[in-house]
Coordinates of C-alpha atoms in Angstrom, one line a residue:
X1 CA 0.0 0.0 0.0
X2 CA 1.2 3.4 -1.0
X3 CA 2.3 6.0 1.7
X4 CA -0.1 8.7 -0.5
X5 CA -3.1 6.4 0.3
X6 CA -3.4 7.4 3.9
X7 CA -3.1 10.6 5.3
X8 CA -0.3 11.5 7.5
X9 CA 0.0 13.5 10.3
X10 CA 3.5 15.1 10.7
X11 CA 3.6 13.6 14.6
X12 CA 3.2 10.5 12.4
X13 CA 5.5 11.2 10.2
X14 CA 8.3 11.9 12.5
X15 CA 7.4 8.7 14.6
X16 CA 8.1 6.6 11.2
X17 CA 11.5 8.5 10.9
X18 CA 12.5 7.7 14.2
X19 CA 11.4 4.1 14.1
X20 CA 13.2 3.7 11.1
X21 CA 16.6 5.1 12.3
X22 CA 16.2 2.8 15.3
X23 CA 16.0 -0.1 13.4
X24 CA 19.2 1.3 11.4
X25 CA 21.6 1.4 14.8
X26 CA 19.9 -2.1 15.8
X27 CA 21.4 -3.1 12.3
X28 CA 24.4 -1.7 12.7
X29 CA 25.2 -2.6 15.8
X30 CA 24.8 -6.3 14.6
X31 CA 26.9 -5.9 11.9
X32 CA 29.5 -4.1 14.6
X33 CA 29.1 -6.7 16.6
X34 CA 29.8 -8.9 14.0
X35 CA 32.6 -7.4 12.6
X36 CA 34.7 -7.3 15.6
X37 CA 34.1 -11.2 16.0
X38 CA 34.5 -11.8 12.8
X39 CA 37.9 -10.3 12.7
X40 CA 38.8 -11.9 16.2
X41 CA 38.0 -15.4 15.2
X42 CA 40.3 -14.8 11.7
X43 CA 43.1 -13.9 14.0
X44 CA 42.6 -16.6 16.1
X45 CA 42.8 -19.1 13.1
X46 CA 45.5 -18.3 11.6
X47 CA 47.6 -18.5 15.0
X48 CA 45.9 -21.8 16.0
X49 CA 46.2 -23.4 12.7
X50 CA 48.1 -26.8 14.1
X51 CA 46.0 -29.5 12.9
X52 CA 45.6 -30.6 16.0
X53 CA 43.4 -28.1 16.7
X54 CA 41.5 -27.5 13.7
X55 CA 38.5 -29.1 14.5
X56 CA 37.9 -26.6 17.4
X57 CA 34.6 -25.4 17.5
X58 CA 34.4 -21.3 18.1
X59 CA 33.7 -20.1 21.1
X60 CA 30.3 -18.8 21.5
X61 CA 28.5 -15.3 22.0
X62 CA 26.7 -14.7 25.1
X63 CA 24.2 -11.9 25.5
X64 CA 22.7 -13.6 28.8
X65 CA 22.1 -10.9 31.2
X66 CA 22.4 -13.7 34.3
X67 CA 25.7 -15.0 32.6
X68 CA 27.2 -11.8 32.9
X69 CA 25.6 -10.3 36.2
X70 CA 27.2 -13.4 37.8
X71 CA 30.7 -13.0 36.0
X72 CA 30.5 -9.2 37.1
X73 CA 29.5 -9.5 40.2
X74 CA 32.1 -12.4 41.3
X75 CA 28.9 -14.9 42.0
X76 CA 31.0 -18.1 42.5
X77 CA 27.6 -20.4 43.8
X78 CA 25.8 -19.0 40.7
X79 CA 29.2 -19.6 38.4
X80 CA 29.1 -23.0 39.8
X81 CA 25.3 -23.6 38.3
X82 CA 26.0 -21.8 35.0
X83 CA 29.8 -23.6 34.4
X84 CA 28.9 -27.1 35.4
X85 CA 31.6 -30.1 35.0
X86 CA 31.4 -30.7 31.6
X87 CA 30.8 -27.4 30.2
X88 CA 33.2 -25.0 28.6
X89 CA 34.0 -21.3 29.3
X90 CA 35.0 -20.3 26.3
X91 CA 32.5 -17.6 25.5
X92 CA 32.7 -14.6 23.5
X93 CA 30.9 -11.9 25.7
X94 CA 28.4 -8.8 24.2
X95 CA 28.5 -6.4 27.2
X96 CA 24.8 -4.6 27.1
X97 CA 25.2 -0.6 26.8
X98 CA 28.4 1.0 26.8
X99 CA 29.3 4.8 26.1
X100 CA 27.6 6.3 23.4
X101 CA 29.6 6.9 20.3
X102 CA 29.7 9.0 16.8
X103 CA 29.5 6.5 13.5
X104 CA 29.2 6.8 10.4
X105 CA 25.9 5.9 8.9
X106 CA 26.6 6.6 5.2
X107 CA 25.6 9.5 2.7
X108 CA 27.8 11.6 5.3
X109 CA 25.6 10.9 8.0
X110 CA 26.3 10.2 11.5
X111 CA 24.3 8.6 14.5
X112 CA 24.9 8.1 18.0
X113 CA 25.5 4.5 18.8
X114 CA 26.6 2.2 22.0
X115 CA 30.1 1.8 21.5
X116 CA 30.0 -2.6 22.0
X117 CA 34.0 -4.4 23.1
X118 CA 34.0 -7.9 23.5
X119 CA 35.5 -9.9 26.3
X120 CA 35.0 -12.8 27.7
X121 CA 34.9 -14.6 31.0
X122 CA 38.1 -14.5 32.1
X123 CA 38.9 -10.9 31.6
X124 CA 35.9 -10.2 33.5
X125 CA 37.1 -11.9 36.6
X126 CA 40.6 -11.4 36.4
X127 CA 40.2 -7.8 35.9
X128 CA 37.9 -7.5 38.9
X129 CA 40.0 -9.6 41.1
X130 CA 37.7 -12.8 41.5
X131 CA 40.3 -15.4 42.4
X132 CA 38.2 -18.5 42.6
X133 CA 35.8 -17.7 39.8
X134 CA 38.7 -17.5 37.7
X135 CA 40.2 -20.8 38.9
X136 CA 36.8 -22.1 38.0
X137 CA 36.7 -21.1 35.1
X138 CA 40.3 -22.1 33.9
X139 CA 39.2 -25.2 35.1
X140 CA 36.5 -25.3 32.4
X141 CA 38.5 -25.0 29.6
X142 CA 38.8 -21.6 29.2
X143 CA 41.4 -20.4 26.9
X144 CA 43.9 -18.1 28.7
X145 CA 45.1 -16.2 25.7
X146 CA 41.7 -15.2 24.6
X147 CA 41.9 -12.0 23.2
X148 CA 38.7 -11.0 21.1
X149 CA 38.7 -7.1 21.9
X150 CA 42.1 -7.1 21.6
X151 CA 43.7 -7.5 25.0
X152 CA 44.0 -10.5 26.6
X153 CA 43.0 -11.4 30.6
X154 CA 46.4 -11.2 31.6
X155 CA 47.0 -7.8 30.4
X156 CA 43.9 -6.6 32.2
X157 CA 44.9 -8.1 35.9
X158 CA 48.0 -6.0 35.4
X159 CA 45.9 -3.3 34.7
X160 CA 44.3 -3.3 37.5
X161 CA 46.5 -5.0 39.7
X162 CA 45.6 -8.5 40.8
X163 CA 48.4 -10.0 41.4
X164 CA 46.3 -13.4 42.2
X165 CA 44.6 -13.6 38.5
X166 CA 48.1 -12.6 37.1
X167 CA 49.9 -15.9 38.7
X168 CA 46.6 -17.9 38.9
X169 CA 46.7 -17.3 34.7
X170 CA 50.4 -17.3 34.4
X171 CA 50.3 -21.0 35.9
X172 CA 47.5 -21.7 34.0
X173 CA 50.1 -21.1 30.5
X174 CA 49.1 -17.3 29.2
X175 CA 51.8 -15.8 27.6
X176 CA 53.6 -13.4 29.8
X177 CA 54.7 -11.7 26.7
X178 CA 51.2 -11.7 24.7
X179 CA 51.2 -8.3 22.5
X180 CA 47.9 -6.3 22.3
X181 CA 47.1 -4.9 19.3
X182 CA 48.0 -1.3 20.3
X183 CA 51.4 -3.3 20.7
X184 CA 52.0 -3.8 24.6
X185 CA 52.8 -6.4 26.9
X186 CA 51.8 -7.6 30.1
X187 CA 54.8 -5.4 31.7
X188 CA 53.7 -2.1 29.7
X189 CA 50.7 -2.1 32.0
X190 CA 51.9 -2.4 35.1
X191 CA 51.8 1.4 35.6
X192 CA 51.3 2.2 39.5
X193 CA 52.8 1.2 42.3
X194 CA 50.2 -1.3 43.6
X195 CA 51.1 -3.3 39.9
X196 CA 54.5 -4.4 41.6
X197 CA 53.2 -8.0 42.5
X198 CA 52.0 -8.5 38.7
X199 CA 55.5 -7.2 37.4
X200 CA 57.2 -9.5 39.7
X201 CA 55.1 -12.6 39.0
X202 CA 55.4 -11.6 35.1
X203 CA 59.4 -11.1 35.3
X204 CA 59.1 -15.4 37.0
X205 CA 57.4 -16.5 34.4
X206 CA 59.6 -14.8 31.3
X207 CA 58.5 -11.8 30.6
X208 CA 60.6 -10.3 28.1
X209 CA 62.4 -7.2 30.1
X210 CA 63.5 -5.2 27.1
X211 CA 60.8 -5.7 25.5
X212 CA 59.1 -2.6 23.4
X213 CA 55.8 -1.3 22.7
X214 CA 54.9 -0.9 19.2
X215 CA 54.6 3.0 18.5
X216 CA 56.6 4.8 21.3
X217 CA 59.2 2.1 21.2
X218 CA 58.8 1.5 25.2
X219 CA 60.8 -0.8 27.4
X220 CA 59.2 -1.4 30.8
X221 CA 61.5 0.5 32.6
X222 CA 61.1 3.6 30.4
X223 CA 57.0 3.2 31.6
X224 CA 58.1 2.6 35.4
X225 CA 60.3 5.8 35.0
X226 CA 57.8 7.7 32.8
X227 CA 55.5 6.9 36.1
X228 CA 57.7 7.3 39.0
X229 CA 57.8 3.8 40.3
X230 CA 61.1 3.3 42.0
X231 CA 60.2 0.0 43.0
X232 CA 59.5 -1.4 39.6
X233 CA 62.6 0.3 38.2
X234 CA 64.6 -1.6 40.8
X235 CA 63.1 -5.0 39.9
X236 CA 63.8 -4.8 36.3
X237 CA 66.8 -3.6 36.8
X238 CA 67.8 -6.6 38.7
X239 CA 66.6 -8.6 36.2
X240 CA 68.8 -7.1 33.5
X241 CA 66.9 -4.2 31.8
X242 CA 68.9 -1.7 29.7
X243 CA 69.5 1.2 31.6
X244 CA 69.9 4.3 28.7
X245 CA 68.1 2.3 25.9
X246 CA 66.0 4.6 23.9
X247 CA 62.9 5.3 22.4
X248 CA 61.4 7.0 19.2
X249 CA 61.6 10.6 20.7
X250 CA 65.5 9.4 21.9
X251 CA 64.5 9.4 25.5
X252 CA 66.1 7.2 28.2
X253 CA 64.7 6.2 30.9
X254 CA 66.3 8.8 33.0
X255 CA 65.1 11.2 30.6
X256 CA 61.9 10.1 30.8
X257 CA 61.8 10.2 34.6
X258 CA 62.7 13.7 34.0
X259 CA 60.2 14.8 31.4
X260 CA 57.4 14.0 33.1
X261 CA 55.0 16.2 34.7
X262 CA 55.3 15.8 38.6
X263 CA 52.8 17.5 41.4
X264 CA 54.2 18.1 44.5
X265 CA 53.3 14.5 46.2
X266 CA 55.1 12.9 43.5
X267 CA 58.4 14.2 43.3
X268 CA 59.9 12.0 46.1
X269 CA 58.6 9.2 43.6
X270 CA 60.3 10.7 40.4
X271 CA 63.5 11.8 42.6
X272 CA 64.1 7.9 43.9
X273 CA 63.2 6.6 40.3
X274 CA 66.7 8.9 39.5
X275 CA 68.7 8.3 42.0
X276 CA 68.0 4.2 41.0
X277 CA 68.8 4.9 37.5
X278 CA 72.0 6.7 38.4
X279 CA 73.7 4.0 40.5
X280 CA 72.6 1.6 38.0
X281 CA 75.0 3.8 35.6
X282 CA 72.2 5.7 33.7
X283 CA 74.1 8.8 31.7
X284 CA 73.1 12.3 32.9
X285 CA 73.9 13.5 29.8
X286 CA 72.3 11.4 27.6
X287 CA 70.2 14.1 25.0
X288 CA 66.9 13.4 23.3
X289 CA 66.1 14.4 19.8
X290 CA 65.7 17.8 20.8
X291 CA 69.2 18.6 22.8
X292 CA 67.2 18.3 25.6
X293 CA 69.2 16.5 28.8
X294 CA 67.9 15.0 31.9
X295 CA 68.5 18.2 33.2
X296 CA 66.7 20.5 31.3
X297 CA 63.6 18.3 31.7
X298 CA 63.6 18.6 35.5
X299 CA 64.1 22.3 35.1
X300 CA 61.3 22.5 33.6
X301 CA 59.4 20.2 35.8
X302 CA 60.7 21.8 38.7
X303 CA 62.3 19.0 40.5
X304 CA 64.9 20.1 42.9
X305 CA 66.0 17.1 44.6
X306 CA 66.5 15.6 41.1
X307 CA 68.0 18.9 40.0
X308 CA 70.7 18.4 42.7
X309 CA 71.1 14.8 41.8
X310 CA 71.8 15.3 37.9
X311 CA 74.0 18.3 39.3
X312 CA 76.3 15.9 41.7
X313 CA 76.5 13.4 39.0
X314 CA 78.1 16.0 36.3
X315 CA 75.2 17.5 34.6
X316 CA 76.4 20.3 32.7
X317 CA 74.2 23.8 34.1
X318 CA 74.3 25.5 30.4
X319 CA 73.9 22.4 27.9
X320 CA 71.6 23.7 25.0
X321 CA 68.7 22.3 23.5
X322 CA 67.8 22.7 19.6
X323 CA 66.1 25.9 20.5
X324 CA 68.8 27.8 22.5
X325 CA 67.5 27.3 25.8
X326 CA 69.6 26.2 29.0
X327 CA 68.4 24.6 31.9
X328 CA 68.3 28.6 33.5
X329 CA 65.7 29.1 30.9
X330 CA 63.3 26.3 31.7
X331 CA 63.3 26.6 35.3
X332 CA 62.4 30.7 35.0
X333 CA 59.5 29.9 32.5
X334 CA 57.8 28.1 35.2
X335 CA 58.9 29.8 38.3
X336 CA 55.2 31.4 38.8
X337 CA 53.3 27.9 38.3
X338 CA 55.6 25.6 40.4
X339 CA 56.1 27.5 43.4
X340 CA 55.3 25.1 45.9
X341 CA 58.0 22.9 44.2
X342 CA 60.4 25.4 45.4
X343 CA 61.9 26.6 42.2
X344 CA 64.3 29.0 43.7
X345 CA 66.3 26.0 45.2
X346 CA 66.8 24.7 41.4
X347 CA 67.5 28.7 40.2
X348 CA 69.9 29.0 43.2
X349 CA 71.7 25.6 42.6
X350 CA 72.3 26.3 38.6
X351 CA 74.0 29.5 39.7
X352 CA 75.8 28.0 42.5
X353 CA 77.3 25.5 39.5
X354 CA 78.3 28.4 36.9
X355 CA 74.6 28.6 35.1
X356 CA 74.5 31.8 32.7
X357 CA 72.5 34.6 34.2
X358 CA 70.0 36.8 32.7
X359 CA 70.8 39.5 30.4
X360 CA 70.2 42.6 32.5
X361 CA 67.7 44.0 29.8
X362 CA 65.9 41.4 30.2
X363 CA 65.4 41.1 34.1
X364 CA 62.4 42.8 33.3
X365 CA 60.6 40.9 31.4
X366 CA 61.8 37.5 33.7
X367 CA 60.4 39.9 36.4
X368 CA 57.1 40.1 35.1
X369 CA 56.8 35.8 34.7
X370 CA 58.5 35.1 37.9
X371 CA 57.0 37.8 40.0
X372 CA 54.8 35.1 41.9
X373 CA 57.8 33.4 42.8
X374 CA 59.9 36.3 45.0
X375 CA 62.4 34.0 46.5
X376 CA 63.7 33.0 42.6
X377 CA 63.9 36.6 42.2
X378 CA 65.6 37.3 44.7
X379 CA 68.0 34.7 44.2
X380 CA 68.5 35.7 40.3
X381 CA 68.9 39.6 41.5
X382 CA 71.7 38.5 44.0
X383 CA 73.7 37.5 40.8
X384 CA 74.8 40.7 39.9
X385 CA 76.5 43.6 41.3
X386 CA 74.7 46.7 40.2
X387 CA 70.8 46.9 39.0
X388 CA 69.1 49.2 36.5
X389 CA 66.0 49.4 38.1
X390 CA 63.2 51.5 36.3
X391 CA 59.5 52.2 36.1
X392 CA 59.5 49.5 33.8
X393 CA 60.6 47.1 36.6
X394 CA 57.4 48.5 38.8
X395 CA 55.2 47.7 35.9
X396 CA 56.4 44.1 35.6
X397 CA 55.5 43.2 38.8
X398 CA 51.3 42.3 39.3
X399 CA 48.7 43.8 41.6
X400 CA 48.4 40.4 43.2
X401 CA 51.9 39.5 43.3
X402 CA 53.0 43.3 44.8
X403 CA 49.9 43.0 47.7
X404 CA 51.2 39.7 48.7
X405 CA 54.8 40.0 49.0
X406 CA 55.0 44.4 49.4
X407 CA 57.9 44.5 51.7
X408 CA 59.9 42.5 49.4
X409 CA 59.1 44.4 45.7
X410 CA 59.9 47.6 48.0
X411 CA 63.3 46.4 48.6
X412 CA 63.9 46.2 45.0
X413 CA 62.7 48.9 43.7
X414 CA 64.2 51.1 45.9
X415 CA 67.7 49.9 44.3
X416 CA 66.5 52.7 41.8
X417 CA 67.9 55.4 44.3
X418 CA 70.6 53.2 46.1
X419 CA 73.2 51.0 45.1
X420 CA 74.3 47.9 46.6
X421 CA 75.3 47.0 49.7
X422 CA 79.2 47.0 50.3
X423 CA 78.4 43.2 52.0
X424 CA 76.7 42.7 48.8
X425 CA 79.6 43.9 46.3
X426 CA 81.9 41.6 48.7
X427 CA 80.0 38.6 48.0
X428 CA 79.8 39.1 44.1
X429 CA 83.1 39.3 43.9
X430 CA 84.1 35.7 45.8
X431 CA 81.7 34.8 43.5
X432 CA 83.4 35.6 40.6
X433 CA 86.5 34.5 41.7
X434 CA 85.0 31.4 42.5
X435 CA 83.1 30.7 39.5
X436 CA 81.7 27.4 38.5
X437 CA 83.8 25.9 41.7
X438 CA 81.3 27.7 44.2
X439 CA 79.6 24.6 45.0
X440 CA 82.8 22.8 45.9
X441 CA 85.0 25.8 47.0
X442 CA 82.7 27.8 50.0
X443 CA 82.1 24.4 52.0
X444 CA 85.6 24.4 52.5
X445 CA 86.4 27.6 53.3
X446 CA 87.3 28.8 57.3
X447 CA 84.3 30.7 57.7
X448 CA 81.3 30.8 59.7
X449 CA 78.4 28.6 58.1
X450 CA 75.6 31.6 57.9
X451 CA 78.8 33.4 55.8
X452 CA 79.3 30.5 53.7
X453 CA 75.4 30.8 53.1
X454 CA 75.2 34.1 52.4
X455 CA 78.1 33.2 49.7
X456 CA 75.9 30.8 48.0
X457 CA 72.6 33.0 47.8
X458 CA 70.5 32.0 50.8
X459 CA 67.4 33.6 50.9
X460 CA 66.6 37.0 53.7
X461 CA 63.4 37.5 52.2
X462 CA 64.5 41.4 50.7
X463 CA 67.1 42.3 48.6
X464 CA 69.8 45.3 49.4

């Protein structure tokens, strides 16, 4: 019957429409759904093509909201009814929902659609930490290296750190080095600190230690350094990891350790993740692609125990990256947004070892970036002997920042009508004398310790 031999409301009309685009996403959800399996079940074909095993029979698809409320929920007595002797594990599962995703629908169209990734039984559990439904179901057949959304159970106990399902599957024959198909093993998920039990348990059971993720080119010791786990860089150090290998960007592990973004809480983790790295032999002057060293990375993360490390183990203070910057640079560009990590320890340290120093002109400008951050200016101000202070200098400095710390800012710019101390000019002179060797030189010297730190830029809190 034609659609012109009734007459339609436009309520009516719209109700077809949207029945009709319903019935599109149920189809192509099917034919997701479909797809993915499809494409698992080649793969898994072509690596279990032994003849021995070419009669297998596919695992099946389960949709059954009681399978899966049981398998998510860790119900070992209802397990134990749905997985009786006799029966096999080896299902594919369909989770139901999921987050809502943009695909295409054709003719440039796109609809909103559940986003569907198989798993199975046994990355259910394992993930979730259910020891003994796991064991049960292992001992239903279930195949260990199952992988049909791409990662297999083992990787996802290491995710979330089980260290139970990672052995109980280990024993059970998964493949401690089993690649996903973003290219990452086992170890390249063990990522905090509670995943040291899984890397341990992985490392017994021959996990390859230098092994690499496909598109950064990874080891696991560049992901323990990359996440401040001093612990797991330890272990895999003990069992033989490559201490300076690199990656695609020409990072080391120390590097990497280095590089990464650190909030306050975490930079014991990143400073003990260093200090392993170094006694293992790391170089602290390895470079990346960029010229950038180990120490121009925690400059600009504004790491001051590592700072001090890399500095004690030979880091040069005014190494140069591809863009012209020394480590000076890097720490002065974040002064303002680290200051609770203390960046005038790390400003005062460089100069201490022989760092360049600001072209006067340009104290201004630093000024103006670092004026949340007094104590680095006053460290960087202390460098030099004589100060050109203007109403430029005045106009660098914010509302906020001048409110806050007023007695100090008045100190310095009333060096626009007085020179410098006769202490001061004292001090800058040892210093040039002394230059480069300051770090080594003033603890030796005969003199009083507040002396010897006044010599090395201690902080007063005003400048004169």
């Amino acid at each position: 019957m034609s659609l012109g031999s009734f007459v339609f409301t436009s309520t009516a009309l719209r109700s077809l429409e949207v029945d009709k685009d319903m019935l599109e996403r149920q189809k192509y959800k099917k034919q997701l759904t479909s797809h993915h399996f499809n494409r698992y079940m080649l793969k898994k074909e072509i690596r279990d093509r032994a003849p021995l095993r070419s009669s297998t029979l596919p695992p099946a698809v389960c949709q059954d909201a009681v399978v899966q409320n049981a398998l998510y929920t860790g119900d070992l007595e209802a397990m134990q009814r749905l997985f009786p002797r006799g029966s096999t594990a080896n299902l594919i599962i369909e989770p139901q929902g999921g987050d809502m995703r943009w695909v295409p629908a054709g003719d440039g169209l796109w609809s909103l659609s559940y986003e569907q990734e198989l798993t199975t039984p046994l990355h259910i559990t394992a993930s979730r930490g259910f020891t003994d439904c796991l064991r049960l179901l292992l001992q239903r057949g279930a195949d260990v290296d199952q992988a049909p959304g791409g990662t297999a159970a083992l990787h996802e106990s290491c995710e979330n750190c089980q260290p139970e399902c990672t052995k109980l599957l280990l024993i059970h024959g998964a493949n401690a080095n089993a690649v996903t198909e973003e290219g990452l093993m086992p170890l390249h998920f063990c990522t905090s600190p509670e995943s040291l039990e899984c890397a341990r348990n992985l490392l017994q059971y021959g996990a390859a230690i230098n092994g690499r993720t496909q598109d950064e080119n990874d080891t696991p010791l560049h992901v323990a350094a990359g996440n401040g786990l001093p612990e797991h860089a330890e272990l895999y150090l003990r069992y033989g990891a490559a201490v300076d290998k690199r990656n695609n960007e020409g990072l080391t592990p120390l590097i990497a350790a280095c590089a990464q973004p650190q909030e306050v809480q975490e930079l014991e983790r990143y400073f003990k993740v260093c200090q392993t790295l170094l006694a293992a032999g790391a170089n602290a002057h390895a470079v990346d692609q960029d010229k950038h060293t180990p120490l121009h990375m925690a400059c600009k993360n504004a790491n001051p125990d590592i700072v001090d490390l890399l500095l004690a183990n030979g880091a040069c203070v005014n190494d140069m990256g591809y863009g012209g910057e020394a480590p000076m640079h890097n720490i002065l560009k974040m002064a303002s947004y680290k200051v609770s990590h203390q960046p005038e320890r790390i400003v005062r340290a460089l100069l201490n070892h022989g760092s360049i120093r600001v072209w006067p002109g340009a104290l201004p400008t630093v000024l103006k970036h670092c004026c949340g951050s007094p104590r680095t200016i006053e460290v960087l101000l202390n460098a030099y002997s004589r100060l050109k202070v203007t109403d430029t200098w005045v106009e660098a400095v914010s509302s906020e920042a001048l409110k806050e710390h007023k007695d100090f800012y008045e100190s310095v710019f009333s060096l626009a009508q007085t020179p410098r101390t006769l202490q001061h000019l004292a001090r800058f002179r040892i210093r040039v004398f002394l230059e480069g060797r300051l770090h080594k030189a003033v603890p030796k010297l005969d003199l009083p310790t507040f002396i010897k730190n006044y010599l090395l830029l201690e902080y007063r809190g005003y400048v004169h």
